[in-house]
Amino acid sequence: MKKTFHSLTVAALLLGTTGVCNAAWADSRSAEVRLVATINNSPAFQPIIWKVFRVDGEGKPVHVEGQPYESTRHVFTISSLKPGRYTAIAKRNGQSERRRDFYVMADTTNKISIPVD
């Protein structure tokens, strides 16, 4: 009897913990986006000015810690974007802007490449 009770207690704890983990995963409503500027289908390895805008809604720039998200690296990652439609703008020194629209779905990792050559 004591062994059965012990087995049931362990099973209940394991199932309860699994339910909590699943609930936390279901509440995670953001995605990771990695933007890569390329030249001749390879990483640019040159300074790139990036701007990222949310398209659905008011089209405002993506903000991180209260500031518009901009970068001057050839590759960078935004670790928590809400699901929706976005536009990334990449500009290499002395060149015209290149744009790419992309969609973000919850709980995904996305790689967006933009040729700047």
Backbone as a chain_set.jsonl record, in Angstrom:
{"seq": "MKKTFHSLTVAALLLGTTGVCNAAWADSRSAEVRLVATINNSPAFQPIIWKVFRVDGEGKPVHVEGQPYESTRHVFTISSLKPGRYTAIAKRNGQSERRRDFYVMADTTNKISIPVD", "coords": {"N": [[0.824, -1.188, 0.0], [1.917, 1.252, 0.842], [3.944, 1.533, -1.062], [2.478, 1.823, -3.442], [1.14, 4.216, -2.937], [3.362, 5.921, -2.827], [4.304, 5.7, -5.485], [2.123, 6.805, -6.889], [2.199, 9.412, -5.901], [4.679, 10.353, -6.873], [4.165, 10.175, -9.642], [2.07, 12.044, -9.878], [3.415, 14.413, -9.186], [5.298, 14.582, -11.265], [3.629, 14.799, -13.545], [2.267, 17.137, -12.916], [4.362, 19.041, -12.937], [5.106, 18.912, -15.628], [2.815, 19.972, -16.818], [2.943, 22.623, -15.91], [5.276, 23.518, -17.192], [4.473, 23.307, -19.884], [2.42, 25.2, -19.893], [3.859, 27.564, -19.462], [5.366, 27.641, -21.809], [3.335, 27.948, -23.711], [2.508, 30.527, -23.16], [4.543, 32.062, -24.117], [4.976, 34.44, -26.361], [6.621, 35.463, -28.401], [9.243, 35.958, -30.858], [12.43, 35.107, -32.326], [14.548, 36.968, -34.4], [16.934, 36.952, -36.899], [18.908, 39.048, -38.68], [20.649, 39.328, -41.713], [23.029, 40.832, -43.725], [24.051, 40.486, -47.059], [26.652, 40.014, -49.531], [27.262, 38.962, -52.713], [26.065, 36.477, -52.052], [27.228, 35.874, -49.585], [28.093, 36.628, -46.149], [28.165, 40.149, -45.512], [30.178, 41.525, -44.032], [30.69, 44.219, -43.644], [30.0, 47.542, -42.459], [26.581, 48.019, -41.912], [23.652, 49.877, -42.047], [20.837, 49.367, -40.26], [17.277, 49.293, -40.041], [14.251, 48.488, -38.469], [10.853, 47.973, -38.938], [7.488, 47.674, -37.824], [4.904, 46.523, -39.83], [2.083, 45.961, -39.974], [-0.463, 47.73, -38.397], [0.601, 50.806, -37.037], [3.027, 51.176, -38.278], [5.357, 51.849, -36.908], [8.791, 52.219, -35.789], [10.59, 49.342, -34.559], [11.041, 48.998, -31.112], [13.512, 48.726, -28.59], [14.129, 48.549, -25.27], [13.04, 51.14, -25.057], [14.164, 52.583, -27.179], [14.429, 53.201, -30.736], [15.059, 50.337, -32.731], [18.067, 50.002, -34.093], [20.995, 49.194, -35.949], [24.501, 48.925, -36.716], [25.913, 46.799, -37.649], [26.818, 44.01, -39.809], [25.304, 41.814, -39.354], [22.726, 40.955, -37.101], [20.773, 40.161, -34.191], [17.431, 40.175, -33.147], [15.933, 39.524, -30.247], [13.333, 39.261, -29.234], [10.612, 39.625, -30.787], [7.252, 40.554, -31.347], [4.591, 38.573, -32.74], [3.777, 39.188, -36.177], [3.769, 41.374, -39.092], [6.669, 42.65, -40.623], [9.102, 45.095, -41.756], [12.385, 45.178, -42.873], [15.064, 47.378, -43.256], [17.999, 47.843, -44.976], [21.087, 49.478, -45.338], [23.996, 49.997, -47.049], [27.135, 51.658, -46.815], [27.12, 54.478, -48.839], [25.418, 53.318, -50.712], [22.165, 52.484, -52.121], [19.059, 52.046, -50.271], [17.95, 48.82, -49.215], [15.134, 46.746, -48.992], [13.185, 44.407, -47.107], [10.339, 42.571, -46.622], [8.893, 40.674, -43.997], [7.383, 37.983, -42.167], [6.57, 37.282, -38.795], [6.111, 34.627, -36.68], [4.748, 33.327, -33.633], [6.992, 32.022, -31.174], [9.172, 31.204, -32.807], [12.242, 30.962, -34.735], [13.758, 33.086, -36.939], [15.527, 33.627, -39.963], [16.591, 36.27, -41.81], [17.707, 37.28, -44.84], [19.305, 39.877, -46.609], [20.305, 40.977, -49.673], [22.887, 43.28, -50.343], [24.368, 44.081, -52.452]], "CA": [[0.0, 0.0, 0.0], [2.807, 2.396, 0.944], [4.648, 1.636, -2.334], [1.507, 2.333, -4.411], [0.954, 5.632, -2.625], [4.594, 6.584, -3.225], [4.308, 5.738, -6.956], [1.102, 7.763, -7.306], [2.688, 10.752, -5.546], [5.725, 10.699, -7.84], [3.504, 10.381, -10.933], [1.334, 13.308, -9.816], [4.383, 15.503, -9.22], [5.858, 14.673, -12.615], [2.6, 15.305, -14.456], [2.019, 18.533, -12.546], [5.496, 19.833, -13.411], [5.009, 18.976, -17.086], [1.741, 20.909, -17.132], [3.431, 23.976, -15.659], [6.215, 23.833, -18.269], [3.701, 23.527, -21.096], [1.696, 26.464, -19.763], [4.825, 28.639, -19.65], [5.709, 27.678, -23.225], [2.189, 28.466, -24.452], [2.414, 31.965, -22.934], [5.653, 32.729, -24.781], [4.391, 34.93, -27.605], [7.579, 36.26, -29.149], [10.105, 35.185, -31.745], [13.774, 35.623, -32.54], [14.814, 37.269, -35.808], [18.349, 37.213, -37.192], [19.031, 39.762, -39.946], [21.982, 39.152, -42.288], [23.297, 41.512, -44.997], [24.943, 39.649, -47.868], [27.235, 40.456, -50.796], [27.576, 37.739, -53.466], [25.537, 35.355, -51.267], [28.047, 35.651, -48.39], [27.939, 37.747, -45.212], [28.77, 41.379, -46.038], [31.352, 41.924, -43.246], [30.844, 45.661, -43.761], [28.964, 48.216, -41.673], [25.259, 48.152, -42.531], [22.694, 50.584, -41.198], [19.572, 48.633, -40.256], [16.095, 49.793, -39.343], [13.193, 47.48, -38.524], [9.546, 48.564, -38.695], [6.304, 46.812, -37.845], [4.086, 46.98, -40.952], [0.676, 45.993, -39.589], [-0.608, 48.722, -37.331], [0.984, 52.166, -37.37], [4.3, 51.205, -38.984], [6.382, 52.486, -36.082], [10.011, 51.421, -35.645], [10.666, 48.4, -33.439], [11.768, 49.602, -29.987], [14.126, 47.871, -27.585], [14.463, 49.389, -24.123], [12.594, 52.501, -25.29], [14.854, 53.215, -28.306], [14.231, 52.504, -32.016], [16.088, 49.313, -32.92], [18.944, 50.238, -35.225], [22.303, 48.591, -35.763], [25.453, 49.187, -37.803], [26.657, 45.566, -37.936], [26.299, 43.31, -40.986], [24.364, 40.805, -38.878], [22.329, 41.126, -35.706], [19.608, 39.379, -33.783], [16.432, 40.756, -32.257], [15.568, 38.301, -29.52], [11.925, 39.138, -28.823], [9.642, 40.37, -31.578], [5.887, 40.04, -31.285], [4.143, 38.091, -34.051], [3.229, 40.193, -37.078], [4.475, 41.639, -40.344], [7.718, 43.638, -40.415], [9.982, 45.464, -42.857], [13.764, 45.485, -42.498], [15.73, 48.232, -44.23], [19.457, 47.751, -44.847], [21.78, 50.425, -46.207], [25.457, 49.941, -47.002], [27.741, 52.978, -47.003], [27.143, 54.976, -50.209], [24.519, 52.554, -51.577], [20.75, 52.728, -51.875], [18.438, 51.169, -49.273], [17.315, 47.559, -49.632], [14.042, 46.414, -48.062], [12.656, 43.046, -47.126], [9.199, 42.322, -45.745], [8.887, 39.324, -43.45], [6.384, 37.678, -41.155], [7.057, 36.646, -37.58], [5.129, 33.808, -35.97], [5.127, 33.124, -32.234], [7.859, 30.917, -30.784], [9.979, 30.743, -33.937], [13.495, 31.64, -35.014], [13.713, 33.439, -38.349], [16.735, 34.226, -40.541], [16.221, 37.122, -42.924], [18.899, 37.724, -45.574], [19.047, 40.955, -47.559], [21.489, 41.279, -50.472], [23.159, 44.708, -50.428], [25.283, 44.337, -53.575]], "C": [[0.875, 1.262, 0.0], [3.544, 2.622, -0.381], [3.723, 2.205, -3.415], [1.285, 3.825, -4.196], [2.166, 6.449, -3.083], [4.65, 6.74, -4.755], [3.307, 6.754, -7.483], [1.547, 9.201, -7.023], [3.738, 11.221, -6.539], [5.106, 10.995, -9.209], [2.761, 11.713, -10.958], [2.287, 14.503, -9.873], [4.964, 15.69, -10.616], [4.853, 15.243, -13.607], [2.293, 16.764, -14.17], [3.117, 19.442, -13.05], [5.447, 19.989, -14.924], [3.935, 19.962, -17.508], [2.172, 22.347, -16.945], [4.387, 24.4, -16.775], [5.468, 24.118, -19.568], [2.947, 24.844, -21.038], [2.639, 27.633, -19.983], [5.212, 28.755, -21.124], [4.577, 28.29, -24.035], [2.065, 29.979, -24.293], [3.523, 32.739, -23.631], [5.18, 33.157, -26.164], [5.362, 35.817, -28.373], [8.462, 35.342, -29.981], [11.461, 35.862, -31.847], [13.976, 35.824, -34.034], [16.282, 37.615, -35.962], [18.415, 37.815, -38.589], [20.472, 39.679, -40.432], [22.056, 39.912, -43.608], [24.311, 40.678, -45.77], [25.451, 40.406, -49.099], [27.715, 39.192, -51.491], [27.214, 36.486, -52.672], [26.401, 34.961, -50.076], [27.821, 36.822, -47.442], [28.741, 38.963, -45.678], [30.069, 41.763, -45.325], [31.71, 43.393, -43.459], [29.775, 46.312, -42.901], [27.674, 48.397, -42.488], [24.375, 48.909, -41.553], [21.34, 49.893, -41.361], [18.497, 49.448, -39.552], [15.019, 48.731, -39.524], [11.886, 48.144, -38.11], [8.471, 47.487, -38.675], [5.365, 47.373, -38.905], [2.613, 47.023, -40.579], [0.527, 46.91, -38.381], [-0.159, 50.076, -37.833], [2.331, 52.269, -38.087], [5.41, 51.895, -38.218], [7.625, 51.611, -36.025], [9.916, 50.478, -34.448], [11.513, 49.045, -32.356], [12.304, 48.525, -29.057], [14.601, 48.794, -26.482], [14.172, 50.856, -24.405], [13.241, 53.217, -26.465], [14.521, 52.471, -29.603], [15.374, 51.522, -32.246], [16.839, 49.586, -34.207], [20.29, 49.609, -34.913], [23.195, 48.96, -36.93], [26.319, 47.962, -38.101], [26.061, 44.879, -39.154], [25.299, 42.216, -40.606], [23.996, 41.132, -37.434], [21.041, 40.375, -35.45], [18.725, 40.206, -32.873], [15.803, 39.569, -31.545], [14.104, 38.205, -29.135], [11.03, 40.08, -29.609], [8.273, 39.731, -31.414], [5.489, 39.551, -32.672], [3.545, 39.229, -34.88], [4.07, 40.334, -38.329], [5.443, 42.803, -40.123], [8.419, 43.946, -41.733], [11.351, 45.764, -42.274], [14.366, 46.306, -43.629], [17.23, 48.16, -43.944], [20.083, 48.734, -45.822], [23.282, 50.314, -45.976], [25.996, 51.317, -47.337], [27.775, 53.365, -48.489], [26.211, 54.251, -51.17], [23.067, 52.915, -51.265], [20.21, 51.725, -50.852], [17.883, 49.916, -49.938], [16.296, 47.194, -48.571], [13.656, 44.956, -48.208], [11.503, 42.984, -46.137], [9.293, 40.89, -45.244], [7.816, 39.203, -42.386], [7.049, 36.979, -39.982], [5.9, 35.895, -36.956], [5.65, 33.553, -34.567], [6.035, 31.91, -32.084], [8.651, 30.329, -31.944], [11.31, 31.496, -33.97], [13.541, 31.851, -36.519], [15.046, 34.022, -38.791], [16.317, 34.967, -41.788], [17.5, 37.627, -43.574], [18.494, 38.813, -46.551], [20.336, 41.209, -48.34], [21.668, 42.794, -50.596], [24.151, 45.027, -51.561], [24.535, 44.746, -54.813]], "O": [[0.614, 2.212, -0.738], [3.75, 3.766, -0.784], [4.173, 3.008, -4.231], [1.247, 4.601, -5.151], [2.017, 7.53, -3.653], [5.009, 7.807, -5.253], [3.607, 7.488, -8.424], [1.293, 10.1, -7.825], [3.695, 12.363, -6.997], [5.489, 11.965, -9.862], [2.816, 12.433, -11.955], [1.994, 15.497, -10.538], [5.106, 16.816, -11.093], [5.208, 16.089, -14.427], [2.08, 17.544, -15.097], [2.825, 20.528, -13.551], [5.714, 21.071, -15.448], [4.129, 20.714, -18.464], [1.804, 23.21, -17.742], [4.31, 25.532, -17.252], [5.798, 25.069, -20.275], [2.849, 25.538, -22.05], [2.259, 28.608, -20.63], [5.368, 29.866, -21.631], [4.828, 29.071, -24.952], [1.568, 30.651, -25.197], [3.445, 33.964, -23.725], [5.003, 32.316, -27.046], [4.95, 36.828, -28.941], [8.435, 34.12, -29.833], [11.618, 37.033, -31.5], [13.623, 34.962, -34.839], [16.811, 38.466, -35.246], [18.027, 37.176, -39.567], [21.406, 39.926, -39.67], [21.25, 39.677, -44.508], [25.306, 40.219, -45.209], [24.788, 41.298, -49.628], [28.493, 38.428, -50.919], [27.994, 35.534, -52.634], [26.317, 33.828, -49.604], [27.404, 37.896, -47.875], [29.858, 38.824, -46.177], [30.981, 42.282, -45.969], [32.884, 43.763, -43.455], [28.742, 45.697, -42.637], [27.706, 48.875, -43.622], [24.36, 48.606, -40.361], [20.778, 49.844, -42.455], [18.765, 50.186, -38.605], [14.888, 48.145, -40.598], [11.812, 48.795, -37.068], [8.54, 46.51, -39.421], [5.057, 48.565, -38.889], [1.948, 48.025, -40.841], [1.329, 46.849, -37.449], [-0.504, 50.462, -38.95], [2.73, 53.369, -38.467], [6.315, 52.469, -38.824], [7.534, 50.394, -36.193], [9.251, 50.776, -33.456], [12.584, 49.581, -32.641], [11.626, 47.536, -28.776], [15.382, 49.714, -26.724], [14.962, 51.726, -24.039], [12.897, 54.368, -26.73], [14.348, 51.252, -29.587], [16.532, 51.845, -31.981], [16.292, 49.414, -35.297], [20.68, 49.503, -33.75], [22.705, 49.272, -38.016], [27.36, 48.09, -38.746], [24.909, 45.139, -39.501], [24.534, 41.751, -41.452], [24.849, 41.537, -36.644], [20.318, 40.006, -36.375], [19.204, 40.858, -31.945], [15.205, 38.704, -32.185], [13.666, 37.128, -28.734], [10.725, 41.186, -29.163], [8.154, 38.508, -31.349], [5.994, 40.058, -33.674], [2.887, 40.12, -34.343], [4.962, 39.528, -38.595], [5.086, 43.813, -39.515], [8.346, 43.178, -42.692], [11.472, 46.51, -41.303], [14.203, 45.98, -44.805], [17.672, 48.386, -42.817], [19.676, 48.822, -46.98], [23.774, 50.508, -44.865], [25.359, 52.065, -48.078], [28.383, 52.667, -49.301], [26.224, 54.559, -52.362], [22.783, 53.573, -50.263], [20.825, 50.689, -50.6], [17.41, 49.953, -51.074], [16.569, 47.32, -47.377], [13.78, 44.358, -49.277], [11.665, 43.305, -44.96], [9.72, 39.996, -45.976], [7.398, 40.192, -41.785], [7.973, 36.185, -40.157], [4.832, 36.462, -36.729], [6.86, 33.561, -34.339], [5.87, 30.904, -32.773], [8.79, 29.111, -32.058], [11.474, 32.528, -33.319], [13.382, 30.902, -37.287], [15.637, 34.827, -38.071], [15.757, 34.38, -42.714], [18.29, 38.323, -42.937], [17.478, 38.701, -47.237], [21.346, 41.606, -47.759], [20.718, 43.509, -50.914], [24.705, 46.125, -51.61], [25.149, 44.999, -55.85]]}, "num_chains": 1, "name": "protein.A"}
